[in-house]
């Protein structure tokens, strides 16, 4: 049976719809940075998703090629994730989606090295005749965060974030969003196949202990 990160690491991918504090270890991702309304068809965000999945599945299916990744085992490609922010804005203004900056990303299994990633870029470029120059190998260590499972529309996230922040403050933490630590979302539902009111999104914010 293929290794499923969501099931094996439920504390990171399947939190309850009540807030909790969690310590996130260092992880590697394939990532694409961009800006613009995530709902715009053929916009930067839409294109970034296609680039990410092309590389993710090139790596997943590498065992069928002559290139062998050391330590490879069968796995389910982890869910799409995103870091979000707006320049000179505290938090996120959901009414100004055109100003949203993002890093779209998909987690890599720990056995995938930078060398393996570079092979996948070269392989996908050759096979798909596409430009993958925007795809990066990203290492992220989030450490202490507050997170929650948001159910429903992305536009309704602010109310869930308020609940999360109230819990954080009650537990003696303060928000620690900056240029290195961002608003983080993990998408467990495909909006093309799921009604808006049933969308499941993990929302995660970096925190630090209040002095």
Short mmCIF file of C-alpha atoms in Angstrom, two decimals:
data_model
loop_
_atom_site.label_atom_id
_atom_site.label_comp_id
_atom_site.label_asym_id
_atom_site.label_seq_id
_atom_site.Cartn_x
_atom_site.Cartn_y
_atom_site.Cartn_z
CA UNK A 1 0.00 0.00 0.00
CA UNK A 2 1.32 3.45 -0.93
CA UNK A 3 2.51 5.67 1.94
CA UNK A 4 0.00 8.50 2.51
CA UNK A 5 1.41 11.53 4.34
CA UNK A 6 -2.07 12.74 5.30
CA UNK A 7 -2.83 9.50 7.13
CA UNK A 8 0.64 8.95 8.61
CA UNK A 9 1.00 12.54 9.87
CA UNK A 10 -2.55 13.41 10.88
CA UNK A 11 -1.33 16.06 13.31
CA UNK A 12 -0.02 18.09 10.36
CA UNK A 13 -2.69 17.42 7.73
CA UNK A 14 -5.91 16.45 9.51
CA UNK A 15 -6.38 18.74 12.53
CA UNK A 16 -9.76 19.17 14.18
CA UNK A 17 -12.01 22.16 13.51
CA UNK A 18 -10.90 23.52 16.87
CA UNK A 19 -7.48 25.22 17.18
CA UNK A 20 -4.32 23.55 18.44
CA UNK A 21 -0.64 24.36 18.85
CA UNK A 22 1.67 22.14 16.80
CA UNK A 23 5.42 22.00 16.16
CA UNK A 24 6.17 21.55 12.46
CA UNK A 25 9.52 19.95 11.55
CA UNK A 26 11.72 20.84 8.59
CA UNK A 27 10.25 19.71 5.26
CA UNK A 28 11.27 20.00 1.61
CA UNK A 29 8.91 21.15 -1.12
CA UNK A 30 8.69 21.85 -4.80
CA UNK A 31 7.52 25.46 -4.98
CA UNK A 32 6.50 28.26 -7.34
CA UNK A 33 6.34 31.91 -6.29
CA UNK A 34 3.93 34.37 -7.87
CA UNK A 35 1.32 37.09 -7.48
CA UNK A 36 -2.28 37.69 -8.49
CA UNK A 37 -5.89 36.66 -7.99
CA UNK A 38 -5.92 32.89 -7.31
CA UNK A 39 -9.37 32.66 -8.94
CA UNK A 40 -8.19 34.08 -12.26
CA UNK A 41 -8.12 31.41 -14.95
CA UNK A 42 -4.76 31.28 -16.68
CA UNK A 43 -3.35 33.56 -13.96
CA UNK A 44 0.00 32.96 -12.25
CA UNK A 45 -1.53 30.87 -9.48
CA UNK A 46 -3.45 28.64 -11.89
CA UNK A 47 -0.29 28.06 -13.93
CA UNK A 48 1.81 27.36 -10.84
CA UNK A 49 -0.39 24.39 -9.93
CA UNK A 50 0.18 22.75 -13.32
CA UNK A 51 3.94 23.19 -12.97
CA UNK A 52 3.98 21.70 -9.47
CA UNK A 53 1.98 18.59 -10.32
CA UNK A 54 4.04 17.94 -13.44
CA UNK A 55 7.21 17.77 -11.33
CA UNK A 56 5.51 15.94 -8.44
CA UNK A 57 4.37 13.14 -10.71
CA UNK A 58 7.68 13.01 -12.58
CA UNK A 59 9.32 12.23 -9.23
CA UNK A 60 6.56 9.82 -8.15
CA UNK A 61 6.85 7.85 -11.40
CA UNK A 62 10.66 7.95 -11.52
CA UNK A 63 10.83 4.25 -10.63
CA UNK A 64 9.61 3.50 -14.16
CA UNK A 65 12.65 5.23 -15.68
CA UNK A 66 16.35 4.45 -15.71
CA UNK A 67 16.86 7.09 -13.00
CA UNK A 68 16.68 5.47 -9.56
CA UNK A 69 16.14 7.58 -6.45
CA UNK A 70 17.92 6.17 -3.41
CA UNK A 71 15.47 5.11 -0.70
CA UNK A 72 12.44 5.44 -2.98
CA UNK A 73 9.16 3.92 -1.81
CA UNK A 74 5.63 4.07 -3.20
CA UNK A 75 3.67 7.07 -1.91
CA UNK A 76 0.63 9.25 -2.51
CA UNK A 77 1.55 12.74 -3.74
CA UNK A 78 0.93 15.05 -0.74
CA UNK A 79 -1.73 17.79 -0.99
CA UNK A 80 -1.27 21.20 -2.55
CA UNK A 81 -0.24 23.91 -0.07
CA UNK A 82 0.19 27.66 -0.20
CA UNK A 83 1.91 30.48 1.66
CA UNK A 84 0.02 33.78 1.26
CA UNK A 85 0.66 37.46 1.98
CA UNK A 86 0.13 40.99 0.66
CA UNK A 87 2.79 43.66 0.59
CA UNK A 88 2.38 46.30 3.33
CA UNK A 89 -0.78 44.63 4.66
CA UNK A 90 -1.31 43.23 8.15
CA UNK A 91 -2.94 39.83 7.65
CA UNK A 92 -4.86 39.23 4.40
CA UNK A 93 -7.44 41.49 2.76
CA UNK A 94 -9.68 38.99 0.96
CA UNK A 95 -11.36 41.80 -1.01
CA UNK A 96 -8.04 42.53 -2.76
CA UNK A 97 -7.21 39.16 -4.27
CA UNK A 98 -5.33 40.77 -7.14
CA UNK A 99 -2.71 41.93 -4.62
CA UNK A 100 -2.11 38.49 -3.15
CA UNK A 101 1.41 37.09 -3.26
CA UNK A 102 1.89 33.36 -2.92
CA UNK A 103 4.22 30.41 -2.82
CA UNK A 104 2.41 27.33 -4.17
CA UNK A 105 4.03 24.11 -3.02
CA UNK A 106 3.81 20.34 -2.70
CA UNK A 107 5.77 18.44 -0.07
CA UNK A 108 8.55 16.15 -1.22
CA UNK A 109 9.26 12.79 0.42
CA UNK A 110 12.35 12.97 2.63
CA UNK A 111 14.29 10.67 0.30
CA UNK A 112 14.14 13.22 -2.54
CA UNK A 113 17.36 15.26 -2.72
CA UNK A 114 18.12 18.50 -4.56
CA UNK A 115 19.89 16.37 -7.18
CA UNK A 116 16.74 14.26 -7.67
CA UNK A 117 14.68 17.46 -8.00
CA UNK A 118 17.01 18.81 -10.70
CA UNK A 119 16.71 15.53 -12.58
CA UNK A 120 12.90 15.82 -12.46
CA UNK A 121 13.03 19.38 -13.83
CA UNK A 122 15.22 18.25 -16.72
CA UNK A 123 13.08 15.17 -17.37
CA UNK A 124 9.77 17.07 -17.32
CA UNK A 125 11.18 19.84 -19.53
CA UNK A 126 12.27 17.27 -22.09
CA UNK A 127 9.06 15.24 -22.05
CA UNK A 128 6.47 18.02 -21.79
CA UNK A 129 8.31 20.74 -23.72
CA UNK A 130 7.42 23.26 -21.01
CA UNK A 131 9.33 25.90 -19.09
CA UNK A 132 9.86 24.81 -15.48
CA UNK A 133 12.36 27.54 -14.59
CA UNK A 134 9.98 28.98 -11.96
CA UNK A 135 9.89 25.74 -9.97
CA UNK A 136 12.20 25.77 -6.95
CA UNK A 137 13.42 23.35 -4.31
CA UNK A 138 12.27 24.88 -1.01
CA UNK A 139 13.19 23.89 2.56
CA UNK A 140 10.77 25.17 5.19
CA UNK A 141 10.95 24.82 8.97
CA UNK A 142 7.84 26.36 10.52
CA UNK A 143 8.40 25.28 14.15
CA UNK A 144 5.61 26.35 16.54
CA UNK A 145 2.30 27.20 14.88
CA UNK A 146 -1.40 27.42 15.65
CA UNK A 147 -3.62 25.58 13.18
CA UNK A 148 -7.23 24.61 12.54
CA UNK A 149 -9.38 22.83 9.97
CA UNK A 150 -11.50 25.36 8.09
CA UNK A 151 -14.68 24.00 6.51
CA UNK A 152 -16.28 26.07 3.75
CA UNK A 153 -15.47 28.88 1.36
CA UNK A 154 -11.99 30.40 1.28
CA UNK A 155 -13.69 33.82 1.60
CA UNK A 156 -15.04 32.76 5.00
CA UNK A 157 -11.58 32.08 6.41
CA UNK A 158 -11.31 35.35 8.43
CA UNK A 159 -13.88 34.15 10.99
CA UNK A 160 -11.96 30.88 11.45
CA UNK A 161 -8.69 32.80 11.75
CA UNK A 162 -10.26 34.94 14.53
CA UNK A 163 -11.12 31.76 16.47
CA UNK A 164 -7.58 30.49 15.97
CA UNK A 165 -6.02 33.74 17.16
CA UNK A 166 -8.26 33.94 20.25
CA UNK A 167 -7.09 30.43 21.21
CA UNK A 168 -3.46 31.36 20.57
CA UNK A 169 -3.65 34.36 22.88
CA UNK A 170 -5.45 32.38 25.59
CA UNK A 171 -2.62 29.82 25.50
CA UNK A 172 0.03 32.53 25.96
CA UNK A 173 1.19 32.85 22.36
CA UNK A 174 1.43 35.75 19.95
CA UNK A 175 1.34 35.85 16.18
CA UNK A 176 4.75 35.71 14.48
CA UNK A 177 3.98 36.33 10.80
CA UNK A 178 6.88 37.98 8.97
CA UNK A 179 8.89 37.66 5.74
CA UNK A 180 10.16 34.24 6.83
CA UNK A 181 6.93 32.89 8.36
CA UNK A 182 3.67 33.21 6.43
CA UNK A 183 -0.06 32.50 6.47
CA UNK A 184 -0.12 28.83 5.40
CA UNK A 185 -2.95 26.83 3.85
CA UNK A 186 -3.17 23.12 2.97
CA UNK A 187 -5.89 22.15 0.50
CA UNK A 188 -7.52 18.80 1.23
CA UNK A 189 -10.44 19.28 -1.19
CA UNK A 190 -10.55 19.85 -4.93
CA UNK A 191 -12.87 22.86 -5.52
CA UNK A 192 -13.68 21.46 -8.97
CA UNK A 193 -15.19 18.34 -7.40
CA UNK A 194 -16.49 19.56 -4.05
CA UNK A 195 -19.25 21.98 -3.07
CA UNK A 196 -17.94 25.22 -1.59
CA UNK A 197 -19.52 24.64 1.83
CA UNK A 198 -17.66 21.32 2.18
CA UNK A 199 -14.16 22.48 1.23
CA UNK A 200 -11.57 21.41 3.81
CA UNK A 201 -8.56 23.68 4.28
CA UNK A 202 -5.92 23.52 7.00
CA UNK A 203 -5.03 27.07 8.11
CA UNK A 204 -1.72 27.47 9.92
CA UNK A 205 -0.12 30.57 11.44
CA UNK A 206 3.35 30.85 13.01
CA UNK A 207 3.41 31.80 16.69
CA UNK A 208 5.85 32.42 19.51
CA UNK A 209 5.49 32.42 23.29
CA UNK A 210 4.44 35.73 24.74
CA UNK A 211 7.18 37.12 27.01
#
